[in-house]
Short mmCIF file of the C-alpha atoms (twelve columns), coordinates in Angstrom:
data_MODEL
# 
_entry.id   MODEL 
# 
loop_
_atom_site.group_PDB 
_atom_site.id 
_atom_site.type_symbol 
_atom_site.label_atom_id 
_atom_site.label_alt_id 
_atom_site.label_comp_id 
_atom_site.label_asym_id 
_atom_site.label_seq_id 
_atom_site.Cartn_x 
_atom_site.Cartn_y 
_atom_site.Cartn_z 
_atom_site.pdbx_PDB_model_num 
ATOM 1   C CA . MET A 1   85.080  98.431  124.202 1 
ATOM 2   C CA . ARG A 2   81.479  98.003  123.313 1 
ATOM 3   C CA . GLY A 3   79.956  101.500 124.534 1 
ATOM 4   C CA . PHE A 4   82.926  103.297 122.337 1 
ATOM 5   C CA . TYR A 5   81.289  101.216 119.399 1 
ATOM 6   C CA . LYS A 6   77.808  102.740 120.573 1 
ATOM 7   C CA . ILE A 7   79.020  105.804 120.498 1 
ATOM 8   C CA . TYR A 8   80.666  105.646 117.272 1 
ATOM 9   C CA . LYS A 9   77.148  103.595 115.582 1 
ATOM 10  C CA . ASN A 10  75.365  106.476 116.977 1 
ATOM 11  C CA . LEU A 11  77.793  109.558 115.817 1 
ATOM 12  C CA . LEU A 12  78.205  107.598 112.236 1 
ATOM 13  C CA . ILE A 13  74.349  107.308 111.815 1 
ATOM 14  C CA . LYS A 14  73.508  110.897 112.924 1 
ATOM 15  C CA . TYR A 15  76.525  112.037 111.439 1 
ATOM 16  C CA . PRO A 16  78.068  110.067 108.588 1 
ATOM 17  C CA . LEU A 17  79.746  112.070 106.376 1 
ATOM 18  C CA . GLY A 18  81.381  114.156 109.530 1 
ATOM 19  C CA . VAL A 19  82.708  110.786 110.833 1 
ATOM 20  C CA . GLN A 20  83.759  109.377 108.104 1 
ATOM 21  C CA . ALA A 21  85.633  112.408 107.378 1 
ATOM 22  C CA . PHE A 22  87.609  112.996 110.570 1 
ATOM 23  C CA . GLN A 23  88.197  109.599 110.796 1 
ATOM 24  C CA . THR A 24  89.708  109.509 107.279 1 
ATOM 25  C CA . GLY A 25  91.839  112.387 108.481 1 
ATOM 26  C CA . THR A 26  93.277  110.714 111.565 1 
ATOM 27  C CA . LEU A 27  93.830  107.564 109.658 1 
ATOM 28  C CA . MET A 28  96.062  109.244 106.762 1 
ATOM 29  C CA . ALA A 29  97.682  111.661 108.652 1 
ATOM 30  C CA . VAL A 30  98.782  107.875 110.973 1 
ATOM 31  C CA . GLY A 31  99.997  106.697 107.683 1 
ATOM 32  C CA . ASP A 32  102.363 109.247 107.025 1 
ATOM 33  C CA . GLN A 33  103.811 109.592 110.867 1 
ATOM 34  C CA . LEU A 34  104.144 106.223 109.794 1 
ATOM 35  C CA . ALA A 35  105.851 106.873 106.561 1 
ATOM 36  C CA . GLN A 36  108.195 109.148 108.501 1 
ATOM 37  C CA . ASN A 37  108.956 107.208 111.523 1 
ATOM 38  C CA . LEU A 38  109.430 103.868 110.196 1 
ATOM 39  C CA . VAL A 39  109.921 104.206 106.549 1 
ATOM 40  C CA . GLU A 40  112.139 107.137 106.495 1 
ATOM 41  C CA . LYS A 41  113.342 106.636 110.185 1 
ATOM 42  C CA . ARG A 42  113.590 110.013 111.210 1 
ATOM 43  C CA . GLN A 43  113.906 110.825 114.766 1 
ATOM 44  C CA . LEU A 44  111.283 112.929 116.772 1 
ATOM 45  C CA . LYS A 45  113.269 116.341 116.334 1 
ATOM 46  C CA . ASP A 46  112.969 115.510 112.668 1 
ATOM 47  C CA . LEU A 47  109.208 114.893 112.466 1 
ATOM 48  C CA . ASP A 48  106.870 117.055 109.672 1 
ATOM 49  C CA . PHE A 49  103.964 117.593 111.708 1 
ATOM 50  C CA . LEU A 50  102.806 120.247 109.059 1 
ATOM 51  C CA . ARG A 51  103.152 117.708 106.798 1 
ATOM 52  C CA . THR A 52  101.334 115.167 109.018 1 
ATOM 53  C CA . ALA A 53  98.960  117.708 109.260 1 
ATOM 54  C CA . GLN A 54  98.450  117.936 105.661 1 
ATOM 55  C CA . PHE A 55  97.965  114.488 105.399 1 
ATOM 56  C CA . TYR A 56  95.082  114.912 108.007 1 
ATOM 57  C CA . ALA A 57  93.598  117.941 105.832 1 
ATOM 58  C CA . ILE A 58  93.670  115.871 103.065 1 
ATOM 59  C CA . GLY A 59  91.935  113.087 104.566 1 
ATOM 60  C CA . PHE A 60  89.181  115.603 106.228 1 
ATOM 61  C CA . CYS A 61  88.464  117.754 103.509 1 
ATOM 62  C CA . PHE A 62  88.575  115.381 100.388 1 
ATOM 63  C CA . GLY A 63  89.416  111.590 100.675 1 
ATOM 64  C CA . GLY A 64  86.997  110.749 103.133 1 
ATOM 65  C CA . PRO A 65  83.983  113.312 101.747 1 
ATOM 66  C CA . ALA A 66  84.695  111.545 98.269  1 
ATOM 67  C CA . VAL A 67  85.215  108.213 99.162  1 
ATOM 68  C CA . ARG A 68  82.083  108.188 101.251 1 
ATOM 69  C CA . THR A 69  79.834  109.710 98.588  1 
ATOM 70  C CA . TRP A 70  81.690  107.400 95.714  1 
ATOM 71  C CA . TYR A 71  79.941  104.646 97.950  1 
ATOM 72  C CA . GLY A 72  76.561  106.013 97.867  1 
ATOM 73  C CA . ILE A 73  76.796  106.602 94.419  1 
ATOM 74  C CA . LEU A 74  77.770  103.290 93.895  1 
ATOM 75  C CA . ASP A 75  75.187  101.674 96.196  1 
ATOM 76  C CA . LYS A 76  72.252  103.341 94.585  1 
ATOM 77  C CA . TYR A 77  72.921  102.889 90.990  1 
ATOM 78  C CA . ILE A 78  74.297  99.186  91.248  1 
ATOM 79  C CA . GLY A 79  73.112  98.086  94.648  1 
ATOM 80  C CA . SER A 80  74.087  96.875  97.757  1 
ATOM 81  C CA . LYS A 81  74.236  92.828  97.535  1 
ATOM 82  C CA . GLY A 82  75.163  89.962  95.547  1 
ATOM 83  C CA . GLY A 83  78.218  88.429  93.677  1 
ATOM 84  C CA . LEU A 84  76.921  90.442  90.334  1 
ATOM 85  C CA . VAL A 85  76.670  93.876  92.051  1 
ATOM 86  C CA . THR A 86  80.167  93.101  94.061  1 
ATOM 87  C CA . ILE A 87  82.172  92.608  90.416  1 
ATOM 88  C CA . LYS A 88  80.240  95.388  88.768  1 
ATOM 89  C CA . LYS A 89  81.228  98.126  91.934  1 
ATOM 90  C CA . VAL A 90  85.229  96.751  92.535  1 
ATOM 91  C CA . ALA A 91  85.153  96.875  88.131  1 
ATOM 92  C CA . ILE A 92  83.605  100.358 88.595  1 
ATOM 93  C CA . ASP A 93  85.793  101.518 91.313  1 
ATOM 94  C CA . GLN A 94  88.946  100.681 89.809  1 
ATOM 95  C CA . ILE A 95  88.145  101.740 86.528  1 
ATOM 96  C CA . LEU A 96  86.746  105.262 86.980  1 
ATOM 97  C CA . PHE A 97  87.254  106.275 91.003  1 
ATOM 98  C CA . ALA A 98  90.821  104.570 91.583  1 
ATOM 99  C CA . PRO A 99  92.646  106.500 88.529  1 
ATOM 100 C CA . THR A 100 90.893  109.949 88.851  1 
ATOM 101 C CA . PHE A 101 91.015  109.954 93.002  1 
ATOM 102 C CA . ILE A 102 94.499  109.035 92.709  1 
ATOM 103 C CA . VAL A 103 95.658  111.958 90.174  1 
ATOM 104 C CA . LEU A 104 93.770  114.114 92.682  1 
ATOM 105 C CA . LEU A 105 95.588  113.193 95.438  1 
ATOM 106 C CA . LEU A 106 98.500  113.634 93.752  1 
ATOM 107 C CA . THR A 107 98.015  117.235 92.499  1 
ATOM 108 C CA . THR A 108 96.631  117.948 96.386  1 
ATOM 109 C CA . ILE A 109 99.240  116.641 97.735  1 
ATOM 110 C CA . GLY A 110 101.482 118.969 95.339  1 
ATOM 111 C CA . ILE A 111 99.441  121.924 95.834  1 
ATOM 112 C CA . MET A 112 99.783  121.459 99.982  1 
ATOM 113 C CA . GLN A 113 103.312 120.779 99.518  1 
ATOM 114 C CA . GLY A 114 103.372 124.823 97.752  1 
ATOM 115 C CA . ASN A 115 104.621 123.589 94.567  1 
ATOM 116 C CA . ASP A 116 103.631 125.176 91.391  1 
ATOM 117 C CA . ALA A 117 102.192 123.488 88.055  1 
ATOM 118 C CA . THR A 118 105.036 122.367 86.847  1 
ATOM 119 C CA . SER A 119 106.563 120.816 89.547  1 
ATOM 120 C CA . ILE A 120 102.890 118.736 89.774  1 
ATOM 121 C CA . LYS A 121 103.238 117.923 86.561  1 
ATOM 122 C CA . ASN A 122 106.378 116.091 87.147  1 
ATOM 123 C CA . LYS A 123 105.176 114.852 89.894  1 
ATOM 124 C CA . LEU A 124 102.268 113.247 88.092  1 
ATOM 125 C CA . LYS A 125 104.514 112.023 85.409  1 
ATOM 126 C CA . ASN A 126 106.696 110.355 87.827  1 
ATOM 127 C CA . GLU A 127 104.785 108.817 90.025  1 
ATOM 128 C CA . TYR A 128 101.156 108.778 89.376  1 
ATOM 129 C CA . THR A 129 101.815 105.164 86.706  1 
ATOM 130 C CA . ASP A 130 103.810 102.853 89.479  1 
ATOM 131 C CA . ILE A 131 101.196 104.083 92.395  1 
ATOM 132 C CA . LEU A 132 98.008  103.110 90.092  1 
ATOM 133 C CA . TRP A 133 99.267  99.702  89.099  1 
ATOM 134 C CA . ASN A 134 100.421 99.330  92.983  1 
ATOM 135 C CA . ASN A 135 96.989  100.144 93.738  1 
ATOM 136 C CA . TYR A 136 95.530  97.453  91.413  1 
ATOM 137 C CA . LYS A 137 98.035  94.927  93.595  1 
ATOM 138 C CA . LEU A 138 95.958  95.948  96.657  1 
ATOM 139 C CA . TRP A 139 92.494  97.564  96.163  1 
ATOM 140 C CA . PRO A 140 90.484  95.024  93.635  1 
ATOM 141 C CA . MET A 141 90.787  92.464  97.042  1 
ATOM 142 C CA . VAL A 142 90.234  94.635  99.494  1 
ATOM 143 C CA . GLN A 143 86.993  95.952  98.060  1 
ATOM 144 C CA . LEU A 144 85.483  92.750  97.339  1 
ATOM 145 C CA . VAL A 145 85.656  91.896  100.611 1 
ATOM 146 C CA . ASN A 146 84.251  95.629  101.620 1 
ATOM 147 C CA . PHE A 147 81.608  95.361  98.985  1 
ATOM 148 C CA . ALA A 148 80.708  91.980  99.720  1 
ATOM 149 C CA . PHE A 149 80.647  92.046  102.898 1 
ATOM 150 C CA . VAL A 150 80.312  95.193  104.888 1 
ATOM 151 C CA . PRO A 151 77.640  97.840  105.259 1 
ATOM 152 C CA . LEU A 152 77.964  100.915 103.430 1 
ATOM 153 C CA . ASN A 153 78.052  102.929 106.837 1 
ATOM 154 C CA . TYR A 154 81.325  100.771 107.616 1 
ATOM 155 C CA . GLN A 155 82.907  100.515 104.223 1 
ATOM 156 C CA . VAL A 156 84.658  103.904 104.379 1 
ATOM 157 C CA . LEU A 157 86.484  102.929 107.786 1 
ATOM 158 C CA . VAL A 158 87.467  98.813  106.307 1 
ATOM 159 C CA . VAL A 159 89.106  100.664 103.712 1 
ATOM 160 C CA . GLN A 160 90.892  103.550 105.905 1 
ATOM 161 C CA . CYS A 161 92.262  100.807 107.959 1 
ATOM 162 C CA . VAL A 162 94.014  99.437  105.170 1 
ATOM 163 C CA . ALA A 163 94.507  102.598 103.843 1 
ATOM 164 C CA . VAL A 164 96.447  103.154 106.999 1 
ATOM 165 C CA . LEU A 165 99.658  101.346 105.127 1 
ATOM 166 C CA . TRP A 166 98.396  102.648 101.635 1 
ATOM 167 C CA . ASN A 167 98.675  106.073 103.030 1 
ATOM 168 C CA . CYS A 168 102.199 105.339 104.477 1 
ATOM 169 C CA . TYR A 169 103.690 104.274 100.932 1 
ATOM 170 C CA . VAL A 170 101.874 107.791 99.241  1 
ATOM 171 C CA . SER A 171 103.027 109.867 102.305 1 
ATOM 172 C CA . TYR A 172 106.555 108.088 101.299 1 
ATOM 173 C CA . ARG A 173 106.203 108.409 97.392  1 
ATOM 174 C CA . THR A 174 105.331 111.764 97.151  1 
ATOM 175 C CA . ASN A 175 107.912 113.471 99.664  1 
ATOM 176 C CA . ARG A 176 110.661 111.593 98.582  1 
ATOM 177 C CA . ASP A 177 113.574 113.818 97.354  1 
ATOM 178 C CA . PRO A 178 112.787 115.749 93.750  1 
ATOM 179 C CA . ILE A 179 115.782 114.419 92.405  1 
ATOM 180 C CA . LYS A 180 115.216 110.624 93.026  1 
ATOM 181 C CA . ASN A 181 111.751 111.397 91.329  1 
ATOM 182 C CA . THR A 182 113.055 112.119 88.225  1 
ATOM 183 C CA . GLN A 183 115.095 109.565 88.085  1 
# 
């Protein structure tokens, strides 16, 4: 295990954005598979591997780079140590980044599902507020710990480990029967 950690640490130093994009994509795909297997209770023959690949692509191309870049911006302009710095980072993260990221995430998922603009708009109307409120039940506490105790290079990993369950929830919410979403 120590050897794996050393390789991971070296790759993270050399290729921070690439490593964090890869791990985010992988953990988003795991979240989707958990949604399909445990929440939706699909049989192996009914699993939607394209959907899982789409979640991987969203994490790799969008989620990982966006979160890593955001944390770098917070670190650069707000700081990296101290209680007040942590509170400021959590507040800014939850007031600015979370609402924007959720809109972009839901829109990206809708596009990858092949939905038209009207369908995506309806999905946002039906899902956004509930997902955002549930975000506020989980992420401020996670980010308090993350920003207070975790070095910048590992913050995306911490968030994505917690986000396996969050991504399971988002995958389920964004892939429910469209008829149910209008109720």
